[in-house]
Short mmCIF file of C-alpha atoms and ligand atoms in Angstrom, two decimals:
data_model
loop_
_atom_site.label_atom_id
_atom_site.label_comp_id
_atom_site.label_asym_id
_atom_site.label_seq_id
_atom_site.Cartn_x
_atom_site.Cartn_y
_atom_site.Cartn_z
CA MET R 1 0.00 0.00 0.00
CA GLN R 2 1.26 3.41 -0.90
CA ARG R 3 1.62 5.94 1.87
CA ARG R 4 0.37 9.44 1.44
CA THR R 5 2.89 12.17 0.99
CA PHE R 6 2.67 15.73 2.07
CA LEU R 7 4.88 18.67 1.34
CA LEU R 8 6.53 20.14 4.38
CA LYS R 9 4.58 23.34 4.05
CA THR R 10 1.34 21.45 4.43
CA LEU R 11 2.81 19.40 7.21
CA TYR R 12 3.75 22.46 9.25
CA SER R 13 0.32 23.99 8.94
CA VAL R 14 -1.19 20.71 10.04
CA MET R 15 1.14 20.52 13.01
CA ALA R 16 0.37 24.08 14.01
CA ILE R 17 -3.32 23.30 14.00
CA GLY R 18 -2.68 20.07 15.83
CA LEU R 19 -0.78 21.90 18.54
CA ALA R 20 -3.38 24.59 18.84
CA ARG R 21 -5.94 21.91 19.42
CA ARG R 22 -3.68 19.98 21.80
CA ALA R 23 -4.26 17.01 19.55
CA HIS R 24 -1.61 14.76 18.12
CA ALA R 25 -1.65 14.62 14.42
CA GLN R 26 -1.57 11.29 12.74
CA ILE R 27 -2.31 10.50 9.12
CA THR R 28 -2.17 7.18 7.46
CA ASP R 29 -3.54 5.45 4.54
CA HIS R 30 -5.93 2.83 5.60
CA SER R 31 -6.10 0.03 3.10
CA ALA R 32 -9.86 0.05 3.45
CA HIS R 33 -9.97 3.63 2.30
CA GLY R 34 -9.56 3.07 -1.36
CA ALA R 35 -10.93 6.51 -2.00
CA MET R 36 -8.15 8.11 0.01
CA ALA R 37 -5.46 6.05 -1.61
CA HIS R 38 -6.49 7.32 -5.02
CA HIS R 39 -6.68 10.90 -3.95
CA GLU R 40 -4.08 13.23 -5.35
CA SER R 41 -1.98 14.68 -2.62
CA ASN R 42 0.56 16.94 -4.25
CA GLU R 43 0.33 20.57 -3.39
CA GLU R 44 -0.67 21.66 -6.85
CA ALA R 45 -3.62 19.32 -6.88
CA ILE R 46 -4.66 20.54 -3.46
CA GLN R 47 -4.42 24.21 -4.30
CA SER R 48 -6.45 23.87 -7.43
CA ALA R 49 -9.05 21.73 -5.68
CA SER R 50 -11.70 24.44 -5.68
CA SER R 51 -11.17 25.29 -9.34
CA GLN R 52 -11.58 21.60 -10.07
CA SER R 53 -15.01 21.47 -8.55
CA LEU R 54 -18.13 21.78 -10.64
CA ASP R 55 -19.40 25.17 -11.76
CA LEU R 56 -22.85 24.97 -10.18
CA ARG R 57 -24.40 27.05 -12.96
CA ARG R 58 -24.13 23.95 -15.10
CA LEU R 59 -26.71 22.15 -12.95
CA ARG R 60 -30.34 21.85 -13.97
CA SER R 61 -32.54 23.68 -11.48
CA GLY R 62 -36.05 25.02 -11.03
CA GLU R 63 -37.76 21.82 -12.11
CA ALA R 64 -40.91 20.64 -10.33
CA LEU R 65 -40.09 18.70 -7.16
CA LEU R 66 -40.73 15.00 -7.64
CA ALA R 67 -41.86 12.75 -4.81
CA PRO R 68 -39.59 9.73 -4.33
CA LEU R 69 -40.89 6.73 -6.28
CA PRO R 70 -42.02 3.85 -4.09
CA LEU R 71 -40.58 0.36 -4.19
CA VAL R 72 -43.37 -0.79 -1.89
CA ILE R 73 -46.46 1.12 -0.94
CA ASN R 74 -49.32 0.47 1.43
CA LYS R 75 -51.65 3.37 1.93
CA THR R 76 -54.49 1.19 3.22
CA LEU R 77 -55.28 0.61 6.89
CA THR R 78 -54.57 -3.12 6.71
CA PRO R 79 -51.09 -4.62 7.12
CA MET R 80 -49.68 -6.37 4.05
CA ARG R 81 -46.79 -8.56 3.08
CA HIS R 82 -44.43 -7.16 0.43
CA GLU R 83 -41.90 -9.24 -1.49
CA VAL R 84 -39.60 -7.20 -3.67
CA GLN R 85 -36.19 -7.09 -5.32
CA LEU R 86 -33.75 -4.27 -4.71
CA HIS R 87 -30.63 -3.75 -6.80
CA VAL R 88 -27.50 -1.95 -5.63
CA GLN R 89 -25.98 -0.91 -8.90
CA PRO R 90 -23.98 1.64 -10.89
CA ALA R 91 -26.08 4.27 -12.66
CA SER R 92 -25.57 7.37 -14.80
CA ILE R 93 -27.54 10.35 -13.60
CA MET R 94 -27.90 13.62 -15.50
CA TYR R 95 -27.71 16.62 -13.19
CA THR R 96 -26.24 19.03 -15.74
CA ARG R 97 -27.87 20.98 -18.54
CA ASP R 98 -24.99 20.11 -20.84
CA GLN R 99 -25.64 16.37 -21.19
CA VAL R 100 -22.74 15.31 -18.97
CA SER R 101 -23.92 12.56 -16.67
CA THR R 102 -22.56 11.58 -13.27
CA GLN R 103 -21.47 8.02 -12.58
CA MET R 104 -23.06 6.94 -9.32
CA TRP R 105 -24.32 3.99 -7.34
CA ARG R 106 -28.03 3.60 -6.77
CA TYR R 107 -30.71 1.59 -5.03
CA VAL R 108 -33.09 0.58 -7.79
CA GLY R 109 -36.15 -1.50 -7.09
CA ASP R 110 -37.93 -3.73 -9.55
CA THR R 111 -40.55 -0.96 -9.79
CA SER R 112 -37.65 1.42 -10.51
CA GLY R 113 -38.50 3.27 -7.28
CA ASN R 114 -36.69 2.71 -3.99
CA MET R 115 -38.82 4.31 -1.27
CA LEU R 116 -40.50 2.09 1.28
CA ASP R 117 -43.92 3.55 2.05
CA VAL R 118 -45.44 1.08 4.47
CA LEU R 119 -47.86 0.57 7.33
CA GLU R 120 -47.16 -0.59 10.88
CA GLY R 121 -47.68 -4.35 10.88
CA ASP R 122 -46.47 -4.78 7.28
CA THR R 123 -43.95 -7.52 6.58
CA LEU R 124 -41.15 -6.80 4.15
CA LYS R 125 -39.16 -9.42 2.34
CA ILE R 126 -36.51 -7.60 0.34
CA THR R 127 -34.04 -9.49 -1.80
CA VAL R 128 -31.00 -7.29 -2.30
CA HIS R 129 -28.74 -7.91 -5.28
CA ASN R 130 -25.25 -6.44 -5.05
CA HIS R 131 -24.06 -5.42 -8.51
CA LEU R 132 -21.05 -3.51 -7.15
CA SER R 133 -17.51 -4.85 -7.21
CA GLU R 134 -17.21 -4.54 -3.44
CA PRO R 135 -19.22 -5.87 -0.48
CA THR R 136 -22.16 -3.89 0.86
CA THR R 137 -24.95 -4.28 3.41
CA VAL R 138 -28.28 -2.52 3.77
CA HIS R 139 -29.06 -0.89 7.09
CA TRP R 140 -32.67 0.19 7.76
CA HIS R 141 -31.71 3.23 9.78
CA GLY R 142 -33.99 3.69 12.77
CA LEU R 143 -36.30 0.75 12.15
CA PRO R 144 -36.52 -1.61 15.12
CA VAL R 145 -35.70 -4.70 13.03
CA PRO R 146 -34.14 -7.90 14.47
CA ALA R 147 -30.38 -7.59 14.89
CA ASP R 148 -29.66 -10.17 12.19
CA GLN R 149 -31.66 -8.12 9.63
CA ASP R 150 -29.97 -4.84 10.49
CA GLY R 151 -27.19 -4.79 7.89
CA HIS R 152 -24.31 -5.40 10.30
CA PRO R 153 -20.90 -5.11 8.54
CA LYS R 154 -20.23 -8.78 9.28
CA ASP R 155 -23.32 -9.70 7.28
CA ALA R 156 -21.91 -8.32 4.03
CA ILE R 157 -23.38 -9.14 0.63
CA ALA R 158 -20.47 -10.15 -1.58
CA PRO R 159 -20.04 -8.61 -5.04
CA ARG R 160 -22.60 -10.22 -7.35
CA GLY R 161 -24.17 -11.75 -4.24
CA THR R 162 -27.73 -11.68 -2.97
CA ARG R 163 -29.25 -11.49 0.46
CA VAL R 164 -32.81 -11.58 1.73
CA TYR R 165 -33.81 -9.17 4.48
CA GLU R 166 -37.08 -9.91 6.18
CA PHE R 167 -38.79 -8.10 9.02
CA THR R 168 -42.19 -6.99 10.32
CA LEU R 169 -42.74 -3.40 11.37
CA PRO R 170 -43.95 -3.33 14.96
CA GLN R 171 -46.86 -1.26 16.26
CA GLY R 172 -45.68 2.18 17.32
CA SER R 173 -42.91 2.29 14.70
CA ALA R 174 -44.63 4.83 12.42
CA GLY R 175 -42.17 7.53 11.41
CA THR R 176 -39.68 8.74 8.83
CA TYR R 177 -36.52 6.72 8.24
CA TRP R 178 -34.02 5.92 5.52
CA TYR R 179 -31.76 3.12 4.46
CA HIS R 180 -28.11 3.16 3.49
CA PRO R 181 -25.05 0.87 3.22
CA HIS R 182 -23.11 -0.18 6.34
CA PRO R 183 -20.11 -2.21 5.11
CA HIS R 184 -16.90 -2.37 7.10
CA GLN R 185 -15.05 0.97 6.69
CA ARG R 186 -16.70 1.73 3.35
CA THR R 187 -19.94 3.32 4.55
CA SER R 188 -18.91 6.92 3.83
CA ALA R 189 -17.49 5.98 0.42
CA GLN R 190 -20.66 4.15 -0.60
CA VAL R 191 -22.98 6.88 0.65
CA ALA R 192 -20.80 9.42 -1.20
CA MET R 193 -21.53 7.46 -4.39
CA GLY R 194 -25.26 8.07 -3.92
CA LEU R 195 -26.63 5.17 -1.91
CA ALA R 196 -29.53 6.29 0.30
CA ALA R 197 -33.32 5.97 0.08
CA PRO R 198 -36.30 7.09 2.17
CA ILE R 199 -38.67 5.05 4.34
CA VAL R 200 -42.04 6.14 5.68
CA VAL R 201 -43.89 3.92 8.11
CA ARG R 202 -47.51 4.95 8.63
CA SER R 203 -49.90 4.40 11.46
CA PRO R 204 -53.65 3.94 11.06
CA ARG R 205 -53.99 6.47 13.88
CA ASP R 206 -52.02 9.46 12.64
CA PRO R 207 -53.93 12.63 13.62
CA LEU R 208 -52.25 14.73 10.92
CA GLN R 209 -53.11 12.21 8.24
CA THR R 210 -56.68 12.07 9.60
CA ALA R 211 -56.83 15.88 9.38
CA GLY R 212 -56.03 15.51 5.69
CA ILE R 213 -52.78 17.49 5.77
CA THR R 214 -50.77 17.06 2.55
CA GLU R 215 -47.29 15.75 3.08
CA HIS R 216 -43.98 15.74 1.29
CA VAL R 217 -40.96 13.58 1.89
CA LEU R 218 -37.84 15.72 1.49
CA MET R 219 -34.67 13.66 1.56
CA PHE R 220 -31.46 15.70 1.50
CA THR R 221 -28.29 14.24 0.06
CA SER R 222 -25.06 15.89 -1.01
CA LEU R 223 -22.47 15.14 -3.64
CA GLN R 224 -18.93 16.38 -4.14
CA LEU R 225 -18.74 16.84 -7.91
CA ASP R 226 -15.61 17.76 -9.83
CA ALA R 227 -15.35 19.85 -13.00
CA GLN R 228 -16.35 16.79 -15.05
CA ALA R 229 -19.47 16.40 -12.87
CA GLN R 230 -18.04 13.20 -11.37
CA ILE R 231 -17.93 12.24 -7.71
CA SER R 232 -14.55 13.11 -6.19
CA ALA R 233 -12.54 10.84 -3.94
CA HIS R 234 -12.38 11.95 -0.32
CA SER R 235 -9.74 14.51 0.60
CA MET R 236 -7.94 14.54 3.96
CA ASP R 237 -10.10 17.47 5.07
CA GLU R 238 -13.17 15.47 4.19
CA MET R 239 -12.01 12.39 6.08
CA MET R 240 -11.43 14.56 9.13
CA ASN R 241 -14.57 16.68 8.98
CA GLY R 242 -16.81 14.47 6.97
CA ARG R 243 -17.91 15.11 3.41
CA GLU R 244 -20.27 18.06 3.16
CA GLY R 245 -20.41 18.13 -0.63
CA ASN R 246 -20.66 21.03 -3.07
CA VAL R 247 -24.07 20.01 -4.44
CA LEU R 248 -26.96 19.79 -2.01
CA LEU R 249 -29.91 17.85 -3.42
CA VAL R 250 -33.47 17.32 -2.29
CA ASN R 251 -35.11 14.13 -3.57
CA ASP R 252 -32.11 13.90 -5.87
CA GLN R 253 -32.92 17.24 -7.54
CA TYR R 254 -30.90 20.42 -7.48
CA GLN R 255 -32.89 23.49 -6.41
CA PRO R 256 -36.29 22.15 -7.48
CA MET R 257 -39.54 24.02 -7.17
CA LEU R 258 -42.63 23.03 -5.19
CA MET R 259 -46.02 24.51 -6.08
CA VAL R 260 -48.61 24.80 -3.31
CA GLN R 261 -51.93 26.60 -2.84
CA PRO R 262 -51.70 29.86 -0.92
CA ASN R 263 -52.48 29.42 2.77
CA SER R 264 -52.30 25.63 2.54
CA THR R 265 -50.73 23.62 5.36
CA HIS R 266 -48.14 20.97 4.60
CA ARG R 267 -46.33 18.34 6.59
CA LEU R 268 -42.70 18.06 5.57
CA ARG R 269 -40.85 14.89 6.45
CA LEU R 270 -37.22 16.06 6.45
CA ILE R 271 -34.45 13.47 6.20
CA ASN R 272 -30.76 14.35 6.43
CA ALA R 273 -29.25 11.55 4.34
CA THR R 274 -25.92 13.31 3.82
CA SER R 275 -22.70 11.85 5.11
CA ALA R 276 -21.68 14.81 7.19
CA ARG R 277 -23.51 17.97 6.27
CA TYR R 278 -25.30 19.72 9.13
CA LEU R 279 -28.47 21.28 7.76
CA ARG R 280 -29.64 24.43 9.45
CA LEU R 281 -32.84 24.83 7.49
CA SER R 282 -34.90 27.97 7.19
CA LEU R 283 -37.88 29.09 5.11
CA GLY R 284 -36.94 32.77 5.13
CA GLY R 285 -38.30 33.23 8.64
CA LEU R 286 -41.59 31.44 7.99
CA PRO R 287 -42.77 29.60 11.13
CA MET R 288 -42.40 25.82 11.17
CA THR R 289 -44.17 23.69 13.76
CA PRO R 290 -42.17 20.59 14.70
CA VAL R 291 -44.46 17.58 15.03
CA GLY R 292 -42.11 14.63 14.71
CA SER R 293 -38.52 13.51 15.14
CA ASP R 294 -36.46 10.41 14.31
CA GLY R 295 -38.91 7.89 15.73
CA GLY R 296 -42.19 9.44 14.54
CA LEU R 297 -44.65 11.91 16.01
CA LEU R 298 -43.84 13.79 19.20
CA GLU R 299 -46.22 13.75 22.14
CA LYS R 300 -47.39 17.27 21.24
CA SER R 301 -46.47 19.75 18.58
CA LEU R 302 -43.71 22.15 19.68
CA PRO R 303 -43.74 25.94 19.68
CA ILE R 304 -43.03 27.39 16.24
CA GLN R 305 -39.44 27.70 15.07
CA THR R 306 -37.92 29.60 12.19
CA GLU R 307 -34.90 27.32 11.91
CA ILE R 308 -34.44 23.59 12.15
CA LEU R 309 -31.06 21.98 12.74
CA LEU R 310 -30.86 18.51 11.24
CA ALA R 311 -27.61 16.71 11.96
CA PRO R 312 -26.57 13.90 9.60
CA SER R 313 -29.03 10.99 9.74
CA GLU R 314 -31.61 12.91 11.80
CA ARG R 315 -35.21 13.33 10.69
CA MET R 316 -37.77 15.91 11.65
CA GLU R 317 -41.38 16.40 10.68
CA VAL R 318 -42.64 19.96 10.55
CA CYS R 319 -45.93 21.57 9.55
CA VAL R 320 -45.88 24.82 7.58
CA THR R 321 -48.61 27.07 6.19
CA PHE R 322 -47.39 28.89 3.08
CA PRO R 323 -48.47 32.51 2.55
CA ASP R 324 -49.20 33.81 -0.94
CA GLY R 325 -46.00 34.28 -2.90
CA MET R 326 -42.65 32.59 -2.87
CA VAL R 327 -40.29 31.31 -0.22
CA GLU R 328 -36.87 29.75 -0.45
CA LEU R 329 -35.84 26.75 1.63
CA GLN R 330 -32.25 27.50 2.57
CA ALA R 331 -29.44 25.82 4.45
CA LEU R 332 -27.84 28.51 6.64
CA PRO R 333 -24.19 28.48 7.72
CA TYR R 334 -23.39 26.15 10.61
CA ASP R 335 -20.07 25.88 12.39
CA LYS R 336 -19.51 22.35 13.57
CA GLY R 337 -15.88 22.98 14.48
CA TRP R 338 -14.36 22.36 11.05
CA MET R 339 -10.70 21.33 11.29
CA ASP R 340 -8.92 22.97 8.41
CA MET R 341 -5.60 21.54 7.34
CA GLY R 342 -5.14 24.50 5.05
CA MET R 343 -5.48 22.22 2.08
CA SER R 344 -8.79 23.09 0.54
CA GLY R 345 -9.28 26.33 2.43
CA MET R 346 -12.98 25.84 1.95
CA LYS R 347 -15.68 25.21 4.49
CA PRO R 348 -18.76 24.23 2.52
CA THR R 349 -21.24 25.14 5.25
CA ALA R 350 -19.83 28.64 5.69
CA GLN R 351 -22.31 29.95 3.14
CA THR R 352 -26.07 30.08 2.80
CA VAL R 353 -27.23 27.64 0.17
CA ASP R 354 -30.56 27.65 -1.68
CA VAL R 355 -32.13 24.23 -1.49
CA MET R 356 -35.63 24.50 -2.89
CA MET R 357 -38.13 27.15 -3.96
CA ILE R 358 -41.77 27.06 -2.85
CA HIS R 359 -44.27 29.00 -4.98
CA THR R 360 -47.95 29.43 -4.38
CA GLN R 361 -50.52 29.18 -7.13
CA GLY R 362 -54.27 28.67 -7.44
CA ALA R 363 -57.11 29.43 -5.09
CA LYS R 364 -56.57 30.29 -1.45
CA ALA R 365 -56.82 27.19 0.73
CA GLN R 366 -58.09 26.76 4.26
CA SER R 367 -55.13 26.38 6.60
CA ALA R 368 -55.24 23.36 8.88
CA ASN R 369 -55.61 23.44 12.64
CA LEU R 370 -52.96 21.23 14.10
CA PRO R 371 -54.06 18.90 16.88
CA GLN R 372 -52.29 19.72 20.15
CA ARG R 373 -51.76 16.13 21.23
CA LEU R 374 -50.19 13.94 18.59
CA ARG R 375 -49.79 10.61 20.33
CA PRO R 376 -49.14 9.29 23.82
CA ILE R 377 -45.46 8.81 24.68
CA GLU R 378 -44.41 7.55 28.08
CA ALA R 379 -41.17 8.68 29.60
CA LEU R 380 -38.83 5.72 30.04
CA PRO R 381 -38.57 4.72 33.73
CA ALA R 382 -35.46 5.31 35.83
CA ALA R 383 -32.31 3.70 34.45
CA THR R 384 -30.71 0.81 36.31
CA VAL R 385 -27.41 1.05 34.45
CA VAL R 386 -25.40 4.18 33.65
CA ARG R 387 -22.75 4.10 30.93
CA GLN R 388 -20.35 6.69 29.65
CA MET R 389 -19.55 7.12 25.97
CA VAL R 390 -16.54 9.39 25.77
CA LEU R 391 -15.84 10.71 22.28
CA THR R 392 -12.22 11.59 21.53
CA GLU R 393 -10.08 12.24 18.50
CA HIS R 394 -6.41 11.53 17.95
CA MET R 395 -4.23 12.58 15.04
CA GLN R 396 -0.58 11.75 14.59
CA MET R 397 1.96 12.66 11.95
CA SER R 398 4.72 10.27 11.20
CA MET R 399 7.71 10.18 8.91
CA ASP R 400 8.20 6.97 7.01
CA HIS R 401 11.00 6.47 4.44
CA GLY R 402 11.19 10.21 4.01
CA GLN R 403 7.47 10.51 3.50
CA HIS R 404 5.02 12.08 5.88
CA SER R 405 1.86 10.34 6.76
CA MET R 406 -0.94 10.96 9.17
CA VAL R 407 -3.28 8.73 11.10
CA MET R 408 -6.68 10.04 12.13
CA ASP R 409 -8.44 8.12 14.83
CA PHE R 410 -11.89 8.86 16.14
CA MET R 411 -12.71 6.88 19.24
CA ILE R 412 -15.33 5.97 21.81
CA ASN R 413 -14.03 5.28 25.33
CA GLY R 414 -10.46 5.36 24.05
CA GLN R 415 -10.97 2.63 21.50
CA LYS R 416 -11.44 2.42 17.78
CA HIS R 417 -14.10 0.14 16.41
CA ASP R 418 -13.20 -3.50 16.06
CA VAL R 419 -15.77 -5.51 14.18
CA ASN R 420 -14.80 -8.59 16.24
CA ARG R 421 -15.02 -6.93 19.65
CA ILE R 422 -18.21 -6.69 21.72
CA ASP R 423 -17.76 -3.60 23.87
CA PHE R 424 -20.27 -4.61 26.53
CA VAL R 425 -23.32 -6.70 27.24
CA ALA R 426 -26.74 -5.28 28.12
CA LYS R 427 -30.01 -6.84 29.24
CA GLN R 428 -33.03 -6.97 26.99
CA GLY R 429 -35.82 -4.73 28.32
CA GLN R 430 -33.59 -2.94 30.82
CA VAL R 431 -33.49 0.85 30.82
CA GLU R 432 -29.98 2.29 30.57
CA GLN R 433 -28.72 5.83 30.79
CA TRP R 434 -25.89 6.74 28.45
CA ASP R 435 -23.85 9.87 29.03
CA ILE R 436 -22.38 10.87 25.68
CA ILE R 437 -19.39 13.04 26.50
CA ASN R 438 -17.90 14.95 23.60
CA GLN R 439 -14.25 15.67 24.40
CA THR R 440 -13.31 16.56 20.84
CA ASP R 441 -13.16 19.90 19.06
CA MET R 442 -16.14 19.33 16.80
CA ASP R 443 -19.75 18.19 16.68
CA HIS R 444 -20.48 14.47 16.50
CA VAL R 445 -23.92 13.00 15.98
CA PHE R 446 -24.37 9.88 18.10
CA HIS R 447 -26.55 7.12 16.69
CA ILE R 448 -27.72 3.82 18.20
CA HIS R 449 -29.16 0.87 16.28
CA GLY R 450 -32.19 -1.08 17.42
CA ASP R 451 -34.74 0.71 19.57
CA HIS R 452 -35.09 4.45 19.97
CA PHE R 453 -33.97 6.52 22.92
CA GLN R 454 -35.21 9.57 24.80
CA VAL R 455 -32.99 12.57 25.41
CA VAL R 456 -32.85 13.38 29.13
CA SER R 457 -30.62 16.46 29.26
CA VAL R 458 -27.77 18.36 27.70
CA GLU R 459 -24.93 19.60 29.88
CA GLU R 460 -22.59 22.35 28.80
CA LYS R 461 -20.05 24.18 30.95
CA GLY R 462 -21.65 22.69 34.06
CA LYS R 463 -25.13 23.85 33.17
CA VAL R 464 -27.67 21.06 32.73
CA THR R 465 -30.66 21.72 30.48
CA PRO R 466 -33.36 19.06 30.77
CA ALA R 467 -35.18 18.00 27.59
CA THR R 468 -38.30 20.07 27.02
CA HIS R 469 -40.46 17.46 25.32
CA LEU R 470 -41.00 13.76 24.83
CA GLY R 471 -40.07 12.09 21.58
CA TRP R 472 -38.16 9.13 20.23
CA LYS R 473 -34.71 9.63 18.72
CA ASP R 474 -32.05 7.39 17.21
CA SER R 475 -29.44 10.07 16.52
CA VAL R 476 -28.53 13.05 18.67
CA ASN R 477 -26.02 15.78 18.05
CA THR R 478 -23.34 16.59 20.61
CA ARG R 479 -21.39 19.85 20.40
CA ALA R 480 -17.74 20.00 21.43
CA GLY R 481 -17.57 19.97 25.23
CA GLN R 482 -21.16 18.88 25.74
CA THR R 483 -22.51 15.88 27.61
CA VAL R 484 -25.81 14.58 26.28
CA ARG R 485 -27.72 12.16 28.50
CA ILE R 486 -30.15 9.71 26.99
CA LYS R 487 -32.21 6.76 28.17
CA ILE R 488 -32.54 3.66 26.06
CA ARG R 489 -34.26 0.31 26.32
CA GLN R 490 -33.52 -2.38 23.75
CA ASN R 491 -36.52 -4.63 23.36
CA GLN R 492 -34.90 -7.24 21.14
CA LYS R 493 -31.84 -9.41 21.63
CA GLY R 494 -28.74 -9.29 19.47
CA ILE R 495 -25.74 -7.20 18.57
CA ARG R 496 -26.34 -3.49 18.07
CA MET R 497 -23.95 -0.86 16.84
CA TYR R 498 -23.60 2.72 18.04
CA HIS R 499 -21.49 5.31 16.30
CA CYS R 500 -20.98 8.83 15.09
CA HIS R 501 -23.16 9.35 12.02
CA VAL R 502 -20.61 11.59 10.38
CA LEU R 503 -19.92 8.52 8.29
CA GLU R 504 -16.22 9.26 7.80
CA HIS R 505 -15.82 9.25 11.60
CA GLU R 506 -17.66 5.97 11.80
CA ASP R 507 -15.27 4.50 9.22
CA LEU R 508 -12.26 5.94 11.09
CA GLY R 509 -13.25 4.14 14.25
CA MET R 510 -15.87 6.13 16.18
CA MET R 511 -18.12 3.12 16.56
CA GLY R 512 -18.81 0.34 19.02
CA GLN R 513 -21.18 -2.56 19.37
CA TYR R 514 -22.92 -4.27 22.24
CA ASP R 515 -24.73 -7.47 22.78
CA VAL R 516 -28.27 -7.32 24.13
CA GLN R 517 -29.05 -10.61 25.88
CU1 C2O C 601 -27.55 5.11 9.77
CU2 C2O C 601 -25.20 2.59 11.80
O1 C2O C 601 -26.40 3.87 10.82
CU1 CU C 602 -28.68 2.98 12.17
CU1 CU C 603 -18.14 12.43 14.32
#
């Protein structure tokens, strides 16, 4: 394996930053990171990185927003069994006006759609065909599926292989989810190639659906496209901070347009399916009423907000009434503690980005009255076990045969992920409290597989802020220096992973797994 080389100039700026952060600097080429190994690392290539990225004016925009196409759909009130085929395959997608298509990887169902739009109680039997030349798995992010159907990296589908996933959606699981690959150390690379798809699980007792509120699934993904409109390999900066991408898409469209009736109320199911891009979403100050989070509806709708922060992998459901005219859905700047090695000099989320335009047309509609109570949620009882999850980072430069290299490690409780190590054992049905302690210099979004958790409090600089509402989460953001306390109860046995959902950090080791017995 070839080691990465850096010019001294770059090295010194890295070391200076490393010292300032009291972090060691370590860089290495991990054999698993094929993308990194192929990345150009000479100074010239680095300095011209921004000029090598796509001129965004070449992208098609302003087209009508399309709803994701379903692979399975059940909009009745009776549970069904679905048996379908899903292909993980290369695809050419045309994002530009100038007929240059982007080579990507896609989930393509036998209906050509890939969204799962299902009802609680439905059974899914999905045969996944891997047409890639590397192993993959499918993880049903947030769905409480049995551990052996969860897409664990050890359950990889070999190239040209097939695997059947089968599970039944339990009562109470209604919500907005998504699925994505979870192979050993290749998750960020595969998601960067375009693998992600939405899931909606419905309940026969959804008060917003009963009130007849129109809904839209908005799944956000991002791509890093070069001047040839092709997906770039990860840079060092991107491994460290996570890929934010230069092209932010909604339902795979660049700056589409949604037409609605003036004064009509809509439920937006927002999914952050990017690898590492924090989305601070705004509708130009228009009030949004949060009604749901990762694990479905909240107990009650929350006070209106004019901004929504969606960390990678998080979902949020909001209701919005659109006034006559036009509003822009934008992603506002968000500082997650970007570690700049002075190589790209560019922080993608330092600017406001237009995501989607909403225009009103037609007759004035009657705005909806949102029900106050959305569904009963019981607070989890007192925890009998308390665990600490300490997030740390470690970077170290080394000199090897006259070449500089760097290893980046992201850890939980001082250890990098080992696919063969079980970090601890927990009891099925037992309530645990986890204190997620972020001792790094940047945000990390902590995700747990299996059942959902409830956020108890957030502590920062000694000040503890208890959670203000009840809802089910599977991912929670932690800012540098914060401690986030959660309560979780796993209701099924088996091995469950937990990790940072900045997927590059997951691949670099910020992941663990435990056995629920
Ligand atoms: Cu989206 Cu291991 O998770
Ligand atoms: Cu997950
Ligand atoms: Cu992270």
